[in-house]
Short mmCIF file of C-alpha atoms in Angstrom, two decimals:
data_model
loop_
_atom_site.label_atom_id
_atom_site.label_comp_id
_atom_site.label_asym_id
_atom_site.label_seq_id
_atom_site.Cartn_x
_atom_site.Cartn_y
_atom_site.Cartn_z
CA MET F 1 24.48 -1.68 42.62
CA THR F 2 26.13 -2.28 45.88
CA HIS F 3 27.17 -5.88 47.03
CA SER F 4 24.56 -6.14 49.76
CA THR F 5 21.96 -4.97 47.15
CA THR F 6 23.08 -7.73 44.89
CA ARG F 7 23.41 -10.40 47.49
CA GLY F 8 19.53 -9.55 48.54
CA ARG F 9 18.65 -10.22 44.78
CA LEU F 10 20.28 -13.32 44.60
CA ALA F 11 18.87 -14.74 47.89
CA ARG F 12 15.56 -13.90 46.37
CA LEU F 13 16.24 -15.62 43.37
CA GLY F 14 17.46 -18.87 45.37
CA LEU F 15 21.02 -18.55 43.73
CA ILE F 16 22.65 -18.24 47.36
CA GLY F 17 22.89 -21.97 47.92
CA LEU F 18 22.92 -22.87 44.46
CA ALA F 19 25.74 -25.40 44.78
CA ALA F 20 24.99 -27.16 47.88
CA GLY F 21 27.97 -28.44 50.05
CA LEU F 22 30.62 -25.71 48.59
CA ALA F 23 31.70 -23.34 51.39
CA LEU F 24 31.19 -19.66 51.08
CA THR F 25 34.96 -18.32 51.87
CA GLY F 26 34.88 -14.53 51.74
CA CYS F 27 34.66 -13.67 48.19
CA SER F 28 35.54 -9.99 48.20
CA THR F 29 33.53 -8.47 45.20
CA VAL F 30 35.28 -5.25 43.98
CA GLY F 31 33.05 -2.55 42.52
CA THR F 32 33.68 -0.39 39.89
CA THR F 33 31.74 2.37 37.87
CA ALA F 34 30.70 2.16 34.48
CA GLY F 35 33.00 5.13 33.78
CA GLY F 36 35.78 3.18 35.51
CA ASP F 37 36.85 4.63 38.18
CA SER F 38 37.66 1.69 40.48
CA THR F 39 37.57 0.99 44.09
CA GLY F 40 38.77 -1.94 46.02
CA ALA F 41 41.76 -3.71 47.23
CA ALA F 42 44.64 -4.93 45.61
CA ASP F 43 44.92 -8.26 44.20
CA ASP F 44 45.91 -11.01 46.99
CA GLY F 45 46.01 -14.06 44.87
CA THR F 46 42.58 -15.12 44.78
CA PHE F 47 41.35 -16.41 41.48
CA THR F 48 39.30 -13.60 40.11
CA VAL F 49 36.59 -13.31 37.50
CA GLY F 50 36.36 -10.23 35.41
CA PHE F 51 32.63 -9.94 34.28
CA ALA F 52 31.45 -7.17 31.59
CA THR F 53 27.61 -7.10 31.40
CA GLY F 54 26.53 -5.83 27.90
CA GLY F 55 24.93 -2.44 29.73
CA GLN F 56 21.94 -2.19 26.88
CA PRO F 57 18.88 -0.48 28.32
CA ASP F 58 15.82 -2.37 28.59
CA ALA F 59 17.54 -5.66 28.65
CA ASP F 60 17.09 -6.86 32.43
CA TRP F 61 19.21 -10.34 31.20
CA GLN F 62 22.00 -8.57 31.02
CA GLN F 63 22.32 -7.30 34.54
CA LEU F 64 20.92 -10.52 35.96
CA GLN F 65 23.90 -12.11 33.97
CA GLY F 66 26.12 -10.32 36.31
CA ASP F 67 24.30 -11.23 39.39
CA VAL F 68 24.10 -14.94 38.72
CA ALA F 69 27.92 -14.93 37.78
CA GLN F 70 28.71 -12.83 41.33
CA GLY F 71 26.78 -15.70 43.08
CA LEU F 72 28.46 -18.19 41.46
CA ALA F 73 31.95 -16.62 42.32
CA GLU F 74 30.89 -16.48 45.86
CA GLN F 75 30.23 -20.08 46.14
CA ARG F 76 33.59 -20.72 44.92
CA GLY F 77 35.26 -18.32 47.14
CA TRP F 78 36.07 -16.31 44.02
CA ASP F 79 37.00 -12.55 43.71
CA PHE F 80 34.47 -11.07 41.38
CA VAL F 81 35.16 -7.61 39.47
CA GLU F 82 31.70 -6.36 37.39
CA LEU F 83 31.77 -3.65 34.99
CA SER F 84 29.14 -2.52 32.26
CA ASN F 85 30.09 -2.13 28.67
CA ASP F 86 27.50 0.39 28.37
CA ASN F 87 26.65 -0.92 24.83
CA SER F 88 29.88 1.13 23.68
CA GLU F 89 32.83 0.12 22.11
CA ALA F 90 35.00 2.94 24.00
CA THR F 91 33.90 1.67 27.07
CA ALA F 92 34.31 -2.08 26.22
CA THR F 93 37.98 -1.40 25.51
CA LYS F 94 38.66 0.61 28.60
CA ASN F 95 36.95 -1.96 30.50
CA ALA F 96 39.45 -4.45 29.46
CA ASP F 97 42.17 -2.21 30.63
CA ILE F 98 40.93 -2.07 33.90
CA PHE F 99 40.26 -5.81 33.88
CA ILE F 100 43.98 -6.06 33.12
CA GLN F 101 45.20 -3.69 35.33
CA LYS F 102 43.05 -5.53 38.44
CA GLY F 103 45.00 -8.62 37.18
CA VAL F 104 41.69 -11.13 36.98
CA ASP F 105 42.35 -14.43 35.87
CA VAL F 106 39.59 -14.80 33.27
CA VAL F 107 36.86 -12.65 31.67
CA MET F 108 33.32 -13.21 30.74
CA MET F 109 31.72 -10.74 28.58
CA PHE F 110 28.67 -9.85 26.35
CA ASN F 111 29.68 -7.07 24.28
CA GLY F 112 26.96 -5.67 21.70
CA GLN F 113 29.54 -3.47 19.89
CA PRO F 114 31.87 -6.32 18.54
CA SER F 115 33.65 -4.17 16.18
CA ALA F 116 35.84 -3.19 19.31
CA ASN F 117 36.51 -6.96 20.14
CA PRO F 118 39.71 -7.55 17.83
CA VAL F 119 41.27 -4.79 19.62
CA ILE F 120 40.25 -6.27 22.90
CA ALA F 121 41.49 -9.70 22.07
CA LYS F 122 45.28 -8.48 21.29
CA LYS F 123 44.90 -6.87 25.18
CA TYR F 124 44.18 -10.17 26.64
CA GLU F 125 46.00 -12.19 24.69
CA ALA F 126 49.24 -9.68 25.51
CA ALA F 127 48.13 -10.18 29.30
CA GLY F 128 47.77 -14.10 29.07
CA ILE F 129 43.88 -13.65 30.12
CA PRO F 130 41.40 -15.95 28.77
CA VAL F 131 37.87 -14.89 27.82
CA VAL F 132 34.68 -16.39 27.58
CA THR F 133 32.06 -14.34 25.34
CA PHE F 134 28.30 -14.76 25.14
CA ASP F 135 26.95 -15.19 21.64
CA ILE F 136 29.22 -13.07 19.66
CA ALA F 137 32.16 -15.24 18.51
CA GLN F 138 35.69 -13.73 18.51
CA PRO F 139 38.60 -15.66 17.44
CA GLY F 140 40.53 -17.01 20.30
CA TRP F 141 37.96 -16.61 23.07
CA TYR F 142 35.58 -19.52 24.52
CA PHE F 143 32.37 -18.99 22.72
CA VAL F 144 29.09 -19.73 24.86
CA GLY F 145 26.08 -19.27 22.83
CA VAL F 146 23.19 -20.25 20.76
CA ASP F 147 23.64 -21.30 17.14
CA ASN F 148 22.87 -17.84 15.54
CA ALA F 149 22.52 -19.16 11.92
CA ALA F 150 20.22 -22.00 13.20
CA ALA F 151 17.96 -19.52 15.44
CA GLY F 152 17.58 -17.15 12.44
CA THR F 153 16.47 -19.77 10.35
CA GLU F 154 13.99 -21.14 12.80
CA GLY F 155 12.60 -17.76 13.74
CA GLY F 156 12.13 -16.85 10.02
CA THR F 157 10.46 -20.00 9.03
CA SER F 158 8.24 -20.03 12.13
CA LEU F 159 6.89 -16.59 11.04
CA GLY F 160 6.53 -17.55 7.96
CA GLU F 161 4.47 -20.42 8.47
CA LEU F 162 2.09 -17.94 10.35
CA ALA F 163 1.82 -15.83 7.18
CA LYS F 164 0.83 -18.74 5.50
CA GLU F 165 -1.63 -19.93 7.95
CA LYS F 166 -3.52 -16.31 8.66
CA TRP F 167 -2.74 -14.57 5.39
CA ASP F 168 -2.09 -17.16 2.41
CA CYS F 169 1.36 -15.51 2.34
CA LYS F 170 0.04 -12.36 1.08
CA VAL F 171 2.33 -9.88 2.83
CA ASP F 172 3.00 -6.50 1.72
CA LEU F 173 6.10 -5.70 3.65
CA VAL F 174 8.52 -7.70 5.35
CA ILE F 175 10.85 -5.46 7.70
CA SER F 176 13.93 -6.40 8.98
CA ALA F 177 15.48 -4.56 11.95
CA GLU F 178 18.87 -4.76 11.69
CA GLY F 179 21.83 -4.56 14.12
CA THR F 180 24.47 -3.97 11.45
CA ALA F 181 27.24 -3.39 14.48
CA ALA F 182 26.68 -6.93 15.26
CA GLY F 183 28.33 -7.84 11.90
CA GLN F 184 27.98 -11.52 11.36
CA ILE F 185 25.77 -12.23 13.95
CA ASN F 186 23.24 -10.08 12.44
CA THR F 187 23.57 -11.48 8.91
CA TRP F 188 22.93 -14.95 10.49
CA ARG F 189 19.90 -13.82 13.01
CA THR F 190 18.20 -11.09 10.49
CA GLY F 191 19.39 -12.37 7.35
CA ASN F 192 18.54 -15.96 7.91
CA ALA F 193 15.14 -15.08 9.32
CA ARG F 194 14.64 -12.74 6.08
CA ASP F 195 15.82 -15.65 3.89
CA ALA F 196 13.47 -18.29 6.03
CA VAL F 197 10.34 -15.87 5.10
CA LYS F 198 11.23 -16.19 1.55
CA LYS F 199 11.67 -19.65 1.38
CA THR F 200 8.43 -20.59 3.16
CA CYS F 201 6.42 -17.81 0.89
CA PRO F 202 8.27 -17.37 -2.34
CA ASP F 203 5.73 -15.54 -3.89
CA ILE F 204 6.25 -12.36 -1.89
CA PRO F 205 7.71 -9.90 -4.39
CA GLU F 206 11.38 -8.70 -3.84
CA GLY F 207 10.25 -5.11 -3.59
CA ASN F 208 8.12 -5.84 -0.59
CA TYR F 209 11.31 -6.44 1.62
CA VAL F 210 12.82 -3.38 3.38
CA SER F 211 15.53 -3.06 6.13
CA TYR F 212 16.62 -0.24 8.66
CA GLU F 213 18.88 0.41 11.34
CA ALA F 214 17.51 -0.74 14.74
CA ASP F 215 20.96 -1.38 16.56
CA GLY F 216 19.70 -4.17 18.79
CA ASN F 217 17.74 -1.33 20.77
CA LEU F 218 14.11 -0.96 21.42
CA THR F 219 14.68 3.11 21.77
CA THR F 220 16.80 3.39 18.56
CA SER F 221 14.32 0.88 16.79
CA LEU F 222 11.31 2.74 17.60
CA ALA F 223 12.69 6.09 16.59
CA ASN F 224 13.79 4.97 13.50
CA ALA F 225 10.93 2.49 12.31
CA PRO F 226 8.48 5.31 11.58
CA GLY F 227 10.11 6.29 8.21
CA VAL F 228 9.97 2.77 6.99
CA PHE F 229 6.07 2.84 7.35
CA ALA F 230 6.02 6.35 5.89
CA ALA F 231 7.46 5.03 3.00
CA HIS F 232 5.20 2.15 2.64
CA PRO F 233 1.86 3.93 3.44
CA ASP F 234 -0.32 1.33 1.46
CA ALA F 235 1.20 -1.67 3.09
CA LYS F 236 -1.34 -3.82 5.47
CA ASN F 237 -0.05 -7.37 6.11
CA ILE F 238 3.49 -6.58 7.53
CA LEU F 239 6.05 -9.01 9.23
CA VAL F 240 8.97 -7.76 11.14
CA VAL F 241 12.39 -10.22 11.78
CA GLY F 242 15.46 -8.57 13.31
CA LEU F 243 18.51 -8.83 15.73
CA ASN F 244 16.82 -9.29 19.12
CA ASP F 245 13.45 -8.88 20.71
CA GLN F 246 14.03 -5.16 21.19
CA ALA F 247 14.66 -4.40 17.74
CA VAL F 248 11.61 -6.15 16.51
CA VAL F 249 9.21 -4.92 19.49
CA GLY F 250 10.66 -1.29 18.53
CA ALA F 251 9.12 -1.59 15.22
CA LEU F 252 6.04 -3.27 16.50
CA GLN F 253 5.69 -0.12 19.04
CA ALA F 254 6.15 2.23 16.16
CA ALA F 255 3.37 0.55 14.13
CA THR F 256 1.13 0.86 17.30
CA GLN F 257 1.77 4.56 17.79
CA LEU F 258 0.88 5.22 13.97
CA GLY F 259 -2.08 3.49 13.72
CA ARG F 260 -0.53 0.66 11.31
CA ASP F 261 -0.65 -2.30 13.89
CA GLY F 262 -4.28 -3.77 12.54
CA SER F 263 -2.25 -6.63 10.76
CA ILE F 264 1.56 -6.91 11.61
CA MET F 265 3.37 -10.06 13.41
CA GLY F 266 6.86 -9.94 14.50
CA TRP F 267 9.42 -12.73 15.37
CA GLY F 268 12.06 -11.92 17.91
CA GLN F 269 15.55 -13.36 18.58
CA ASP F 270 16.60 -13.96 22.26
CA GLY F 271 13.43 -14.17 23.80
CA GLY F 272 13.95 -11.09 26.07
CA LEU F 273 10.53 -9.50 25.67
CA ILE F 274 8.50 -12.62 24.87
CA THR F 275 7.93 -13.61 28.70
CA GLY F 276 6.54 -11.95 31.65
CA ASP F 277 3.57 -9.09 32.05
CA ASN F 278 4.08 -6.75 29.35
CA VAL F 279 4.58 -8.64 26.00
CA ASP F 280 3.82 -6.74 23.10
CA PRO F 281 0.57 -8.22 21.48
CA ASN F 282 2.19 -8.16 18.00
CA LEU F 283 5.30 -10.05 19.13
CA VAL F 284 3.83 -13.46 18.26
CA GLY F 285 6.85 -15.22 18.78
CA SER F 286 10.48 -15.27 19.43
CA VAL F 287 13.54 -17.71 19.58
CA MET F 288 14.50 -17.93 23.32
CA TYR F 289 18.12 -18.60 24.31
CA PHE F 290 17.58 -18.48 27.96
CA LEU F 291 20.69 -15.75 28.21
CA GLU F 292 20.46 -15.36 32.19
CA GLY F 293 21.76 -19.04 32.31
CA TYR F 294 24.91 -18.24 30.25
CA PRO F 295 27.16 -17.70 33.45
CA ALA F 296 26.74 -21.22 34.93
CA SER F 297 28.18 -22.52 31.40
CA ALA F 298 30.78 -19.80 31.65
CA PHE F 299 32.07 -20.99 35.07
CA GLU F 300 32.31 -24.53 33.91
CA ILE F 301 35.15 -23.39 31.89
CA ALA F 302 36.40 -21.01 34.59
CA ASP F 303 36.52 -24.00 37.01
CA GLU F 304 38.94 -25.99 34.67
CA ILE F 305 40.96 -22.93 34.16
CA GLU F 306 41.23 -22.22 37.82
CA ALA F 307 42.19 -25.84 38.47
CA GLY F 308 45.00 -25.57 36.14
CA ASN F 309 43.50 -27.77 33.23
CA ALA F 310 42.08 -25.13 30.79
CA PRO F 311 40.27 -26.60 28.20
CA ALA F 312 41.01 -26.39 24.20
CA VAL F 313 39.43 -22.95 22.91
CA LYS F 314 36.40 -23.28 20.92
CA ASP F 315 35.63 -20.40 19.48
CA THR F 316 32.68 -20.32 17.11
CA GLY F 317 29.06 -21.06 17.00
CA ASP F 318 30.00 -24.29 14.61
CA ASP F 319 32.71 -25.79 17.25
CA ALA F 320 31.45 -23.93 20.60
CA ALA F 321 32.91 -24.32 23.95
CA VAL F 322 28.94 -24.55 25.07
CA SER F 323 26.33 -24.65 22.46
CA VAL F 324 23.10 -23.32 23.87
CA GLN F 325 20.06 -24.79 22.04
CA PRO F 326 17.61 -22.32 20.35
CA CYS F 327 13.93 -22.66 21.53
CA PRO F 328 11.51 -20.98 19.13
CA VAL F 329 8.49 -20.39 20.77
CA THR F 330 4.74 -19.17 20.07
CA ALA F 331 3.47 -16.00 22.36
CA GLU F 332 0.95 -18.57 23.30
CA GLU F 333 3.88 -21.49 24.29
CA ALA F 334 5.71 -18.48 25.91
CA ALA F 335 3.00 -17.29 28.28
CA SER F 336 3.68 -20.88 30.00
CA ILE F 337 7.29 -20.18 30.49
CA PRO F 338 8.36 -18.55 34.01
CA ALA F 339 9.45 -14.85 34.04
CA ILE F 340 13.29 -14.33 34.10
CA GLU F 341 13.92 -14.19 37.55
CA ASP F 342 11.53 -17.43 38.28
CA ARG F 343 13.50 -19.31 35.70
CA VAL F 344 16.60 -18.41 37.39
CA SER F 345 15.28 -19.74 40.82
CA GLN F 346 13.94 -22.78 39.68
CA LEU F 347 17.21 -23.64 37.89
CA ALA F 348 18.89 -23.11 41.06
CA ASP F 349 16.88 -26.21 42.51
CA ALA F 350 17.21 -28.52 39.68
CA PRO F 351 19.45 -31.63 39.45
CA LYS F 352 23.08 -30.59 38.58
CA GLY F 353 23.42 -30.84 34.79
CA SER F 354 19.99 -29.39 33.79
CA THR F 355 19.65 -26.56 31.62
CA GLU F 356 17.03 -24.09 30.94
CA TYR F 357 16.11 -25.66 27.53
CA ASP F 358 15.43 -28.77 29.35
CA LEU F 359 13.41 -27.20 32.03
CA PHE F 360 11.14 -24.62 30.13
CA CYS F 361 11.32 -25.08 26.21
CA LYS F 362 7.90 -25.77 25.46
CA ALA F 363 7.44 -27.97 28.45
#
């Protein structure tokens, strides 16, 4: 995406002018390809933000995070380098080398393959570059994100309560669409959701719980889910929990393709696929994080770093630099929440200090 194209998107979203009164002073965006071939001028001493998007397919919020971050950098007159992690450990590691070579002053990132993070963290520590990480904690990095454990419990409880209401807890199959590469995050989100279903509907037999690898990706989930349905041909009332909306929707789409969607309900995590015009009819709810708004919180941290007053590092969900409040919503409630680009536009016009939770959670 070129600089001018991004500026056009940001203008449509209402992000140009988000911070009225701040002078736009010639931010030079340094573009870099996903493969790491860099372009742009050498470091001229201007404060520079390195921003790594997740690069997962079918996740518009990830690119939008980059667009929002670029707009915020422009408002401050800062340089901006954006790369995509391509949902790849190798690429995320290579991107760290590029950011270091570019001499960025702070890195903000989402990395859906966090097994690479300890190696990346050592690189940044050696280079003296602070890092803000979104939703996946790493010791020594500022954590901006949701309380994953609470989000998993809230989602599973909501789904269990629907199963109790609709089926009197007579559930034949509870599917966990796992994302094991996410490590503890998957345990908190998927595992806590599964445990919450058990707590709400304690008489579901243990043998009715089954897991498969979805990798937090719709395509992978859709490809791997049919084996689960084939192994349980008689299951009718089916629940699905998972790492994120993509993982859950992959299972729901597989059920539809196999004609097994007559009595199935899924509850997602992150809210990435619960708003808009094409919500899967069997995605009955999700825990929204309002992911697109994370850069605004990250830039508050960067402001302090740029001013020479770096805050103390808070690097866990329990002790977060910025804690995002999870918002569990049913599909019916989500229908009244604006689509992602409209949310960003409205946030741009809201009073300073407003959060998307304040504006949109069950409003």
